[in-house]
JSON list of C-alpha atoms in Angstrom, two decimals:
[
{"chain": "A", "resi": 1, "resn": "MET", "atom": "CA", "xyz": [-38.02, 58.91, -2.03]},
{"chain": "A", "resi": 2, "resn": "THR", "atom": "CA", "xyz": [-35.79, 56.67, -3.71]},
{"chain": "A", "resi": 3, "resn": "PHE", "atom": "CA", "xyz": [-34.38, 53.95, -1.65]},
{"chain": "A", "resi": 4, "resn": "GLN", "atom": "CA", "xyz": [-31.54, 51.87, -2.60]},
{"chain": "A", "resi": 5, "resn": "THR", "atom": "CA", "xyz": [-31.14, 48.34, -1.02]},
{"chain": "A", "resi": 6, "resn": "LEU", "atom": "CA", "xyz": [-28.17, 47.57, -3.11]},
{"chain": "A", "resi": 7, "resn": "CYS", "atom": "CA", "xyz": [-26.37, 50.21, -5.31]},
{"chain": "A", "resi": 8, "resn": "VAL", "atom": "CA", "xyz": [-22.82, 48.88, -5.95]},
{"chain": "A", "resi": 9, "resn": "LEU", "atom": "CA", "xyz": [-20.22, 50.64, -7.67]},
{"chain": "A", "resi": 10, "resn": "CYS", "atom": "CA", "xyz": [-17.60, 49.22, -10.51]},
{"chain": "A", "resi": 11, "resn": "GLY", "atom": "CA", "xyz": [-14.27, 49.61, -8.98]},
{"chain": "A", "resi": 12, "resn": "LEU", "atom": "CA", "xyz": [-12.83, 51.26, -12.56]},
{"chain": "A", "resi": 13, "resn": "CYS", "atom": "CA", "xyz": [-15.63, 53.30, -14.05]},
{"chain": "A", "resi": 14, "resn": "GLY", "atom": "CA", "xyz": [-17.54, 54.28, -10.83]},
{"chain": "A", "resi": 15, "resn": "LYS", "atom": "CA", "xyz": [-20.69, 53.51, -13.10]},
{"chain": "A", "resi": 16, "resn": "ARG", "atom": "CA", "xyz": [-23.45, 52.30, -11.42]},
{"chain": "A", "resi": 17, "resn": "ILE", "atom": "CA", "xyz": [-24.20, 48.64, -12.47]},
{"chain": "A", "resi": 18, "resn": "PRO", "atom": "CA", "xyz": [-28.09, 47.30, -11.81]},
{"chain": "A", "resi": 19, "resn": "GLN", "atom": "CA", "xyz": [-29.16, 44.10, -12.89]},
{"chain": "A", "resi": 20, "resn": "LYS", "atom": "CA", "xyz": [-32.74, 44.81, -12.67]},
{"chain": "A", "resi": 21, "resn": "GLU", "atom": "CA", "xyz": [-34.69, 47.38, -11.18]},
{"chain": "A", "resi": 22, "resn": "ARG", "atom": "CA", "xyz": [-38.07, 47.21, -9.76]},
{"chain": "A", "resi": 23, "resn": "LEU", "atom": "CA", "xyz": [-40.66, 49.38, -8.45]},
{"chain": "A", "resi": 24, "resn": "TRP", "atom": "CA", "xyz": [-41.48, 48.92, -4.65]},
{"chain": "A", "resi": 25, "resn": "LYS", "atom": "CA", "xyz": [-44.35, 51.60, -3.66]},
{"chain": "A", "resi": 26, "resn": "ASN", "atom": "CA", "xyz": [-42.36, 54.82, -3.23]},
{"chain": "A", "resi": 27, "resn": "CYS", "atom": "CA", "xyz": [-38.67, 53.19, -3.66]},
{"chain": "A", "resi": 28, "resn": "THR", "atom": "CA", "xyz": [-36.62, 52.42, -6.56]},
{"chain": "A", "resi": 29, "resn": "ILE", "atom": "CA", "xyz": [-34.99, 49.08, -5.77]},
{"chain": "A", "resi": 30, "resn": "VAL", "atom": "CA", "xyz": [-31.63, 48.45, -7.17]},
{"chain": "A", "resi": 31, "resn": "LEU", "atom": "CA", "xyz": [-31.07, 44.92, -7.01]},
{"chain": "A", "resi": 32, "resn": "ARG", "atom": "CA", "xyz": [-27.73, 42.77, -6.84]},
{"chain": "A", "resi": 33, "resn": "PRO", "atom": "CA", "xyz": [-25.59, 43.36, -9.92]},
{"chain": "A", "resi": 34, "resn": "SER", "atom": "CA", "xyz": [-24.13, 40.42, -11.72]},
{"chain": "A", "resi": 35, "resn": "ARG", "atom": "CA", "xyz": [-21.10, 38.62, -9.72]},
{"chain": "A", "resi": 36, "resn": "ALA", "atom": "CA", "xyz": [-18.78, 38.87, -12.85]},
{"chain": "A", "resi": 37, "resn": "ASN", "atom": "CA", "xyz": [-19.51, 42.47, -12.78]},
{"chain": "A", "resi": 38, "resn": "TYR", "atom": "CA", "xyz": [-18.39, 43.54, -8.90]},
{"chain": "A", "resi": 39, "resn": "LEU", "atom": "CA", "xyz": [-16.09, 40.80, -8.57]},
{"chain": "A", "resi": 40, "resn": "THR", "atom": "CA", "xyz": [-13.57, 41.14, -11.45]},
{"chain": "A", "resi": 41, "resn": "PHE", "atom": "CA", "xyz": [-12.85, 45.07, -11.63]},
{"chain": "A", "resi": 42, "resn": "GLY", "atom": "CA", "xyz": [-12.26, 44.55, -15.24]},
{"chain": "A", "resi": 43, "resn": "GLY", "atom": "CA", "xyz": [-9.70, 41.58, -14.84]},
{"chain": "A", "resi": 44, "resn": "VAL", "atom": "CA", "xyz": [-7.71, 43.49, -11.92]},
{"chain": "A", "resi": 45, "resn": "PHE", "atom": "CA", "xyz": [-9.30, 40.90, -9.54]},
{"chain": "A", "resi": 46, "resn": "ASP", "atom": "CA", "xyz": [-10.37, 38.06, -11.18]},
{"chain": "A", "resi": 47, "resn": "LEU", "atom": "CA", "xyz": [-12.59, 36.02, -8.37]},
{"chain": "A", "resi": 48, "resn": "ALA", "atom": "CA", "xyz": [-13.42, 33.29, -10.40]},
{"chain": "A", "resi": 49, "resn": "GLY", "atom": "CA", "xyz": [-9.83, 32.65, -11.87]},
{"chain": "A", "resi": 50, "resn": "LYS", "atom": "CA", "xyz": [-8.42, 32.28, -8.29]},
{"chain": "A", "resi": 51, "resn": "GLU", "atom": "CA", "xyz": [-11.10, 29.91, -7.09]},
{"chain": "A", "resi": 52, "resn": "LYS", "atom": "CA", "xyz": [-9.81, 27.99, -10.25]},
{"chain": "A", "resi": 53, "resn": "GLU", "atom": "CA", "xyz": [-6.17, 28.06, -9.23]},
{"chain": "A", "resi": 54, "resn": "ILE", "atom": "CA", "xyz": [-7.01, 27.17, -5.33]},
{"chain": "A", "resi": 55, "resn": "ALA", "atom": "CA", "xyz": [-8.97, 24.06, -6.84]},
{"chain": "A", "resi": 56, "resn": "ARG", "atom": "CA", "xyz": [-6.04, 23.28, -9.04]},
{"chain": "A", "resi": 57, "resn": "LEU", "atom": "CA", "xyz": [-3.68, 23.84, -5.83]},
{"chain": "A", "resi": 58, "resn": "GLU", "atom": "CA", "xyz": [-5.61, 21.58, -3.76]},
{"chain": "A", "resi": 59, "resn": "LYS", "atom": "CA", "xyz": [-5.46, 18.91, -6.26]},
{"chain": "A", "resi": 60, "resn": "GLU", "atom": "CA", "xyz": [-1.75, 19.24, -6.42]},
{"chain": "A", "resi": 61, "resn": "ALA", "atom": "CA", "xyz": [-1.89, 19.04, -2.83]},
{"chain": "A", "resi": 62, "resn": "ALA", "atom": "CA", "xyz": [-3.37, 15.96, -2.58]},
{"chain": "A", "resi": 63, "resn": "ARG", "atom": "CA", "xyz": [-1.15, 13.62, -4.72]},
{"chain": "A", "resi": 64, "resn": "PRO", "atom": "CA", "xyz": [0.57, 11.10, -2.63]},
{"chain": "A", "resi": 65, "resn": "ASP", "atom": "CA", "xyz": [4.33, 12.54, -4.01]},
{"chain": "A", "resi": 66, "resn": "PHE", "atom": "CA", "xyz": [3.38, 15.92, -3.15]},
{"chain": "A", "resi": 67, "resn": "TRP", "atom": "CA", "xyz": [5.68, 16.00, -0.63]},
{"chain": "A", "resi": 68, "resn": "ASP", "atom": "CA", "xyz": [9.02, 14.38, -2.24]},
{"chain": "A", "resi": 69, "resn": "ASP", "atom": "CA", "xyz": [10.03, 17.68, -3.20]},
{"chain": "A", "resi": 70, "resn": "PRO", "atom": "CA", "xyz": [9.53, 20.00, 0.06]},
{"chain": "A", "resi": 71, "resn": "GLU", "atom": "CA", "xyz": [10.47, 23.33, -1.26]},
{"chain": "A", "resi": 72, "resn": "ALA", "atom": "CA", "xyz": [8.13, 23.20, -4.19]},
{"chain": "A", "resi": 73, "resn": "ALA", "atom": "CA", "xyz": [5.39, 21.74, -1.59]},
{"chain": "A", "resi": 74, "resn": "GLN", "atom": "CA", "xyz": [6.17, 24.78, 0.42]},
{"chain": "A", "resi": 75, "resn": "GLN", "atom": "CA", "xyz": [5.92, 27.22, -2.13]},
{"chain": "A", "resi": 76, "resn": "THR", "atom": "CA", "xyz": [2.63, 25.81, -3.06]},
{"chain": "A", "resi": 77, "resn": "MET", "atom": "CA", "xyz": [1.01, 25.54, 0.20]},
{"chain": "A", "resi": 78, "resn": "GLN", "atom": "CA", "xyz": [2.25, 29.27, 0.55]},
{"chain": "A", "resi": 79, "resn": "ARG", "atom": "CA", "xyz": [0.53, 30.37, -2.61]},
{"chain": "A", "resi": 80, "resn": "LEU", "atom": "CA", "xyz": [-2.69, 28.51, -1.82]},
{"chain": "A", "resi": 81, "resn": "ALA", "atom": "CA", "xyz": [-2.77, 30.14, 1.74]},
{"chain": "A", "resi": 82, "resn": "THR", "atom": "CA", "xyz": [-2.50, 33.56, 0.13]},
{"chain": "A", "resi": 83, "resn": "LEU", "atom": "CA", "xyz": [-5.16, 33.12, -2.49]},
{"chain": "A", "resi": 84, "resn": "GLN", "atom": "CA", "xyz": [-7.66, 31.53, 0.31]},
{"chain": "A", "resi": 85, "resn": "GLU", "atom": "CA", "xyz": [-6.91, 34.75, 2.27]},
{"chain": "A", "resi": 86, "resn": "GLU", "atom": "CA", "xyz": [-6.91, 37.36, -0.70]},
{"chain": "A", "resi": 87, "resn": "ILE", "atom": "CA", "xyz": [-10.69, 35.35, -1.75]},
{"chain": "A", "resi": 88, "resn": "LYS", "atom": "CA", "xyz": [-12.29, 35.41, 1.86]},
{"chain": "A", "resi": 89, "resn": "PRO", "atom": "CA", "xyz": [-13.24, 38.75, 2.17]},
{"chain": "A", "resi": 90, "resn": "TRP", "atom": "CA", "xyz": [-14.75, 38.70, -1.45]},
{"chain": "A", "resi": 91, "resn": "ILE", "atom": "CA", "xyz": [-16.87, 35.67, -0.76]},
{"chain": "A", "resi": 92, "resn": "SER", "atom": "CA", "xyz": [-18.04, 37.27, 2.33]},
{"chain": "A", "resi": 93, "resn": "LEU", "atom": "CA", "xyz": [-19.20, 40.60, 0.59]},
{"chain": "A", "resi": 94, "resn": "GLU", "atom": "CA", "xyz": [-20.82, 38.31, -2.04]},
{"chain": "A", "resi": 95, "resn": "GLN", "atom": "CA", "xyz": [-23.01, 36.56, 0.88]},
{"chain": "A", "resi": 96, "resn": "ARG", "atom": "CA", "xyz": [-23.81, 39.39, 2.23]},
{"chain": "A", "resi": 97, "resn": "MET", "atom": "CA", "xyz": [-24.78, 40.95, -1.02]},
{"chain": "A", "resi": 98, "resn": "ALA", "atom": "CA", "xyz": [-27.30, 37.99, -1.58]},
{"chain": "A", "resi": 99, "resn": "ASP", "atom": "CA", "xyz": [-28.83, 37.81, 2.15]},
{"chain": "A", "resi": 100, "resn": "ALA", "atom": "CA", "xyz": [-29.63, 41.75, 1.72]},
{"chain": "A", "resi": 101, "resn": "LEU", "atom": "CA", "xyz": [-31.12, 40.88, -1.71]},
{"chain": "A", "resi": 102, "resn": "GLU", "atom": "CA", "xyz": [-33.69, 38.15, -0.35]},
{"chain": "A", "resi": 103, "resn": "LEU", "atom": "CA", "xyz": [-34.71, 40.83, 2.09]},
{"chain": "A", "resi": 104, "resn": "ALA", "atom": "CA", "xyz": [-35.32, 43.11, -0.55]},
{"chain": "A", "resi": 105, "resn": "GLU", "atom": "CA", "xyz": [-37.35, 40.50, -2.24]},
{"chain": "A", "resi": 106, "resn": "LEU", "atom": "CA", "xyz": [-39.59, 40.47, 0.82]},
{"chain": "A", "resi": 107, "resn": "GLU", "atom": "CA", "xyz": [-40.89, 44.02, -0.08]},
{"chain": "A", "resi": 108, "resn": "ASP", "atom": "CA", "xyz": [-41.11, 44.87, 3.64]},
{"chain": "A", "resi": 109, "resn": "GLU", "atom": "CA", "xyz": [-41.56, 48.55, 4.15]},
{"chain": "A", "resi": 110, "resn": "GLY", "atom": "CA", "xyz": [-40.17, 48.01, 7.86]},
{"chain": "A", "resi": 111, "resn": "LEU", "atom": "CA", "xyz": [-36.87, 46.60, 6.74]},
{"chain": "A", "resi": 112, "resn": "ALA", "atom": "CA", "xyz": [-36.19, 49.75, 4.47]},
{"chain": "A", "resi": 113, "resn": "GLU", "atom": "CA", "xyz": [-33.87, 51.39, 7.24]},
{"chain": "A", "resi": 114, "resn": "GLU", "atom": "CA", "xyz": [-31.83, 48.05, 7.82]},
{"chain": "A", "resi": 115, "resn": "LEU", "atom": "CA", "xyz": [-31.03, 47.44, 4.22]},
{"chain": "A", "resi": 116, "resn": "THR", "atom": "CA", "xyz": [-30.42, 51.38, 3.69]},
{"chain": "A", "resi": 117, "resn": "ALA", "atom": "CA", "xyz": [-27.70, 50.65, 6.36]},
{"chain": "A", "resi": 118, "resn": "GLU", "atom": "CA", "xyz": [-26.48, 47.68, 5.11]},
{"chain": "A", "resi": 119, "resn": "ALA", "atom": "CA", "xyz": [-26.36, 49.19, 1.22]},
{"chain": "A", "resi": 120, "resn": "GLU", "atom": "CA", "xyz": [-24.36, 51.94, 2.63]},
{"chain": "A", "resi": 121, "resn": "ASN", "atom": "CA", "xyz": [-22.01, 49.29, 4.58]},
{"chain": "A", "resi": 122, "resn": "LEU", "atom": "CA", "xyz": [-21.45, 47.31, 1.48]},
{"chain": "A", "resi": 123, "resn": "GLU", "atom": "CA", "xyz": [-20.23, 49.84, -0.78]},
{"chain": "A", "resi": 124, "resn": "LYS", "atom": "CA", "xyz": [-17.83, 50.84, 2.05]},
{"chain": "A", "resi": 125, "resn": "GLN", "atom": "CA", "xyz": [-16.64, 47.16, 2.06]},
{"chain": "A", "resi": 126, "resn": "LEU", "atom": "CA", "xyz": [-16.39, 47.77, -1.83]},
{"chain": "A", "resi": 127, "resn": "GLY", "atom": "CA", "xyz": [-14.47, 50.63, -1.38]},
{"chain": "A", "resi": 128, "resn": "ARG", "atom": "CA", "xyz": [-12.14, 49.11, 1.10]},
{"chain": "A", "resi": 129, "resn": "LEU", "atom": "CA", "xyz": [-11.45, 45.81, -1.01]},
{"chain": "A", "resi": 130, "resn": "GLU", "atom": "CA", "xyz": [-10.73, 47.86, -4.29]},
{"chain": "A", "resi": 131, "resn": "PHE", "atom": "CA", "xyz": [-8.33, 49.99, -2.62]},
{"chain": "A", "resi": 132, "resn": "ARG", "atom": "CA", "xyz": [-6.30, 46.66, -1.58]},
{"chain": "A", "resi": 133, "resn": "LEU", "atom": "CA", "xyz": [-6.25, 45.77, -5.00]},
{"chain": "A", "resi": 134, "resn": "LEU", "atom": "CA", "xyz": [-3.88, 49.09, -5.27]},
{"chain": "A", "resi": 135, "resn": "LEU", "atom": "CA", "xyz": [-1.86, 47.21, -2.92]},
{"chain": "A", "resi": 136, "resn": "SER", "atom": "CA", "xyz": [-1.47, 44.37, -4.58]},
{"chain": "A", "resi": 137, "resn": "GLY", "atom": "CA", "xyz": [2.73, 44.71, -5.02]},
{"chain": "A", "resi": 138, "resn": "PRO", "atom": "CA", "xyz": [5.28, 42.06, -3.70]},
{"chain": "A", "resi": 139, "resn": "TYR", "atom": "CA", "xyz": [5.92, 43.84, -0.50]},
{"chain": "A", "resi": 140, "resn": "ASN", "atom": "CA", "xyz": [2.87, 45.66, 0.03]},
{"chain": "A", "resi": 141, "resn": "ARG", "atom": "CA", "xyz": [1.41, 43.14, 2.37]},
{"chain": "A", "resi": 142, "resn": "GLY", "atom": "CA", "xyz": [4.68, 42.84, 4.53]},
{"chain": "A", "resi": 143, "resn": "SER", "atom": "CA", "xyz": [5.52, 45.21, 8.02]},
{"chain": "A", "resi": 144, "resn": "ALA", "atom": "CA", "xyz": [7.50, 48.29, 7.56]},
{"chain": "A", "resi": 145, "resn": "PHE", "atom": "CA", "xyz": [10.36, 50.37, 9.17]},
{"chain": "A", "resi": 146, "resn": "LEU", "atom": "CA", "xyz": [9.69, 54.14, 9.13]},
{"chain": "A", "resi": 147, "resn": "ALA", "atom": "CA", "xyz": [12.98, 56.48, 9.47]},
{"chain": "A", "resi": 148, "resn": "LEU", "atom": "CA", "xyz": [12.91, 60.02, 10.51]},
{"chain": "A", "resi": 149, "resn": "HIS", "atom": "CA", "xyz": [15.43, 62.52, 10.52]},
{"chain": "A", "resi": 150, "resn": "ALA", "atom": "CA", "xyz": [15.18, 66.02, 11.66]},
{"chain": "A", "resi": 151, "resn": "GLY", "atom": "CA", "xyz": [17.75, 67.70, 8.88]},
{"chain": "A", "resi": 152, "resn": "ALA", "atom": "CA", "xyz": [18.35, 71.40, 8.51]},
{"chain": "A", "resi": 153, "resn": "GLY", "atom": "CA", "xyz": [16.30, 73.52, 10.88]},
{"chain": "A", "resi": 154, "resn": "GLY", "atom": "CA", "xyz": [17.87, 73.43, 14.21]},
{"chain": "A", "resi": 155, "resn": "THR", "atom": "CA", "xyz": [15.70, 73.25, 17.19]},
{"chain": "A", "resi": 156, "resn": "ASP", "atom": "CA", "xyz": [12.66, 74.07, 15.42]},
{"chain": "A", "resi": 157, "resn": "ALA", "atom": "CA", "xyz": [13.08, 71.12, 12.73]},
{"chain": "A", "resi": 158, "resn": "GLN", "atom": "CA", "xyz": [13.86, 68.71, 15.58]},
{"chain": "A", "resi": 159, "resn": "ASP", "atom": "CA", "xyz": [10.85, 69.68, 17.03]},
{"chain": "A", "resi": 160, "resn": "PHE", "atom": "CA", "xyz": [8.45, 69.62, 14.27]},
{"chain": "A", "resi": 161, "resn": "ALA", "atom": "CA", "xyz": [10.18, 65.82, 13.42]},
{"chain": "A", "resi": 162, "resn": "GLU", "atom": "CA", "xyz": [9.19, 64.60, 17.14]},
{"chain": "A", "resi": 163, "resn": "MET", "atom": "CA", "xyz": [5.87, 65.61, 16.00]},
{"chain": "A", "resi": 164, "resn": "LEU", "atom": "CA", "xyz": [5.77, 63.59, 13.17]},
{"chain": "A", "resi": 165, "resn": "LEU", "atom": "CA", "xyz": [6.87, 60.67, 15.30]},
{"chain": "A", "resi": 166, "resn": "ARG", "atom": "CA", "xyz": [3.71, 61.11, 17.69]},
{"chain": "A", "resi": 167, "resn": "MET", "atom": "CA", "xyz": [1.54, 61.31, 14.30]},
{"chain": "A", "resi": 168, "resn": "TYR", "atom": "CA", "xyz": [2.85, 58.28, 12.82]},
{"chain": "A", "resi": 169, "resn": "LEU", "atom": "CA", "xyz": [2.58, 56.44, 16.27]},
{"chain": "A", "resi": 170, "resn": "ARG", "atom": "CA", "xyz": [-1.02, 57.51, 16.78]},
{"chain": "A", "resi": 171, "resn": "TRP", "atom": "CA", "xyz": [-1.95, 56.51, 13.05]},
{"chain": "A", "resi": 172, "resn": "ALA", "atom": "CA", "xyz": [-0.57, 53.44, 13.55]},
{"chain": "A", "resi": 173, "resn": "GLU", "atom": "CA", "xyz": [-2.40, 52.70, 16.76]},
{"chain": "A", "resi": 174, "resn": "SER", "atom": "CA", "xyz": [-5.86, 53.88, 15.00]},
{"chain": "A", "resi": 175, "resn": "ARG", "atom": "CA", "xyz": [-5.28, 51.24, 12.32]},
{"chain": "A", "resi": 176, "resn": "GLY", "atom": "CA", "xyz": [-4.78, 48.40, 15.07]},
{"chain": "A", "resi": 177, "resn": "TYR", "atom": "CA", "xyz": [-0.49, 47.62, 14.08]},
{"chain": "A", "resi": 178, "resn": "ARG", "atom": "CA", "xyz": [1.81, 47.77, 16.64]},
{"chain": "A", "resi": 179, "resn": "ALA", "atom": "CA", "xyz": [4.48, 50.12, 16.37]},
{"chain": "A", "resi": 180, "resn": "GLU", "atom": "CA", "xyz": [8.05, 50.23, 18.13]},
{"chain": "A", "resi": 181, "resn": "VAL", "atom": "CA", "xyz": [10.70, 53.17, 18.01]},
{"chain": "A", "resi": 182, "resn": "VAL", "atom": "CA", "xyz": [13.31, 50.68, 17.85]},
{"chain": "A", "resi": 183, "resn": "ASP", "atom": "CA", "xyz": [15.92, 54.24, 17.57]},
{"chain": "A", "resi": 184, "resn": "ARG", "atom": "CA", "xyz": [15.70, 57.67, 18.87]},
{"chain": "A", "resi": 185, "resn": "LEU", "atom": "CA", "xyz": [18.05, 60.16, 19.20]},
{"chain": "A", "resi": 186, "resn": "PRO", "atom": "CA", "xyz": [16.81, 63.26, 21.45]},
{"chain": "A", "resi": 187, "resn": "GLY", "atom": "CA", "xyz": [17.65, 66.88, 20.63]},
{"chain": "A", "resi": 188, "resn": "GLU", "atom": "CA", "xyz": [19.55, 69.13, 22.43]},
{"chain": "A", "resi": 189, "resn": "GLU", "atom": "CA", "xyz": [16.88, 71.46, 23.43]},
{"chain": "A", "resi": 190, "resn": "ALA", "atom": "CA", "xyz": [13.66, 69.95, 22.07]},
{"chain": "A", "resi": 191, "resn": "GLY", "atom": "CA", "xyz": [12.45, 67.12, 19.66]},
{"chain": "A", "resi": 192, "resn": "ILE", "atom": "CA", "xyz": [14.40, 64.52, 18.16]},
{"chain": "A", "resi": 193, "resn": "LYS", "atom": "CA", "xyz": [17.13, 64.12, 15.79]},
{"chain": "A", "resi": 194, "resn": "ARG", "atom": "CA", "xyz": [16.36, 60.99, 14.36]},
{"chain": "A", "resi": 195, "resn": "ALA", "atom": "CA", "xyz": [13.77, 58.23, 15.19]},
{"chain": "A", "resi": 196, "resn": "THR", "atom": "CA", "xyz": [13.00, 54.40, 13.61]},
{"chain": "A", "resi": 197, "resn": "ILE", "atom": "CA", "xyz": [9.62, 53.11, 13.94]},
{"chain": "A", "resi": 198, "resn": "ALA", "atom": "CA", "xyz": [9.16, 49.38, 13.60]},
{"chain": "A", "resi": 199, "resn": "ILE", "atom": "CA", "xyz": [5.18, 48.90, 12.25]},
{"chain": "A", "resi": 200, "resn": "SER", "atom": "CA", "xyz": [4.00, 45.67, 12.08]},
{"chain": "A", "resi": 201, "resn": "GLY", "atom": "CA", "xyz": [0.64, 44.54, 10.51]},
{"chain": "A", "resi": 202, "resn": "PRO", "atom": "CA", "xyz": [-0.95, 43.69, 7.04]},
{"chain": "A", "resi": 203, "resn": "TYR", "atom": "CA", "xyz": [-0.48, 46.09, 4.36]},
{"chain": "A", "resi": 204, "resn": "ALA", "atom": "CA", "xyz": [1.57, 48.32, 6.46]},
{"chain": "A", "resi": 205, "resn": "TYR", "atom": "CA", "xyz": [4.29, 48.76, 4.07]},
{"chain": "A", "resi": 206, "resn": "GLY", "atom": "CA", "xyz": [1.74, 49.75, 1.00]},
{"chain": "A", "resi": 207, "resn": "TYR", "atom": "CA", "xyz": [0.10, 52.09, 3.37]},
{"chain": "A", "resi": 208, "resn": "LEU", "atom": "CA", "xyz": [3.45, 53.73, 4.08]},
{"chain": "A", "resi": 209, "resn": "ARG", "atom": "CA", "xyz": [5.28, 53.51, 0.91]},
{"chain": "A", "resi": 210, "resn": "ALA", "atom": "CA", "xyz": [4.42, 57.09, -0.17]},
{"chain": "A", "resi": 211, "resn": "GLU", "atom": "CA", "xyz": [5.66, 58.48, 2.88]},
{"chain": "A", "resi": 212, "resn": "ARG", "atom": "CA", "xyz": [8.94, 59.72, 1.41]},
{"chain": "A", "resi": 213, "resn": "GLY", "atom": "CA", "xyz": [10.71, 63.06, 1.02]},
{"chain": "A", "resi": 214, "resn": "VAL", "atom": "CA", "xyz": [10.64, 65.97, 3.07]},
{"chain": "A", "resi": 215, "resn": "HIS", "atom": "CA", "xyz": [7.77, 67.17, 5.21]},
{"chain": "A", "resi": 216, "resn": "ARG", "atom": "CA", "xyz": [7.87, 71.08, 5.96]},
{"chain": "A", "resi": 217, "resn": "LEU", "atom": "CA", "xyz": [6.71, 73.00, 8.63]},
{"chain": "A", "resi": 218, "resn": "VAL", "atom": "CA", "xyz": [6.27, 76.99, 8.40]},
{"chain": "A", "resi": 219, "resn": "ARG", "atom": "CA", "xyz": [5.44, 78.80, 11.97]},
{"chain": "A", "resi": 220, "resn": "LEU", "atom": "CA", "xyz": [6.88, 81.27, 14.00]},
{"chain": "A", "resi": 221, "resn": "SER", "atom": "CA", "xyz": [9.45, 79.81, 16.09]},
{"chain": "A", "resi": 222, "resn": "PRO", "atom": "CA", "xyz": [8.48, 79.41, 19.74]},
{"chain": "A", "resi": 223, "resn": "PHE", "atom": "CA", "xyz": [12.25, 78.70, 20.49]}
]
C-alpha cells in the first residue's frame, strides 16, 4: 500500500511538493516539504515577510515616544493585531507538520493509522487556509447584512423568498455565525415580501459577497 504521512499540495498549482521520500517497509513516506514551499503560495501569503513586519511594529511600539501620536499609534497596534491573527493558524499548521514528521521518523507501524488521519487533517486545514487567502479584501473579514426581496411572482415568489431566508439562517448557524432578522415583511398569503438579516462573524461578508442577483425556482405552484 502507499501510505502518506505528510502529502501537502501547493496552494497555486496543486502539485505535490515532497522534500524527500524514503521507503519504510511497504509504505512510501512522503515527508515534510520546505517551509518556504507551503507557507508562501508563490508570494500570495508571505509568512516570513509578515513575521518581519510584526517584529518591526513591535520594535516601533516599544519606543518611548510611541504614544505621542495616539492616532498613528492606534493604527500601528491594529495592524500588529491583524498580522498576529493572520499568522497564528499558519504557525499552528507548521508545528503540527513538525510533530507528524517526528512521529514518521520513528518508523513505527503502529502509528500508521494515526499519521494517515493527521495527514488528511493537515491537508484539509491547508485547504481552508488557502481559501482564506481568497478572502483578503479590505471588507471580507467583517460581518454582513443580507437583504432578500420576493420580486415579481406573487405568492410563489414570496414563499420562495422565505425558503431562502431559512436557508441563509441555517447556513449562518452551521458556520457558528450569529444571525438576526432585523427586518421582515410577511406576504399576504404565505412567505415574505422582504427580509434583512444581520450576520455577525469573521469573514461573513467574504463568504456572502457573491450572493447577489436573482434566485429562480421552477415548480408547480401549490397555491
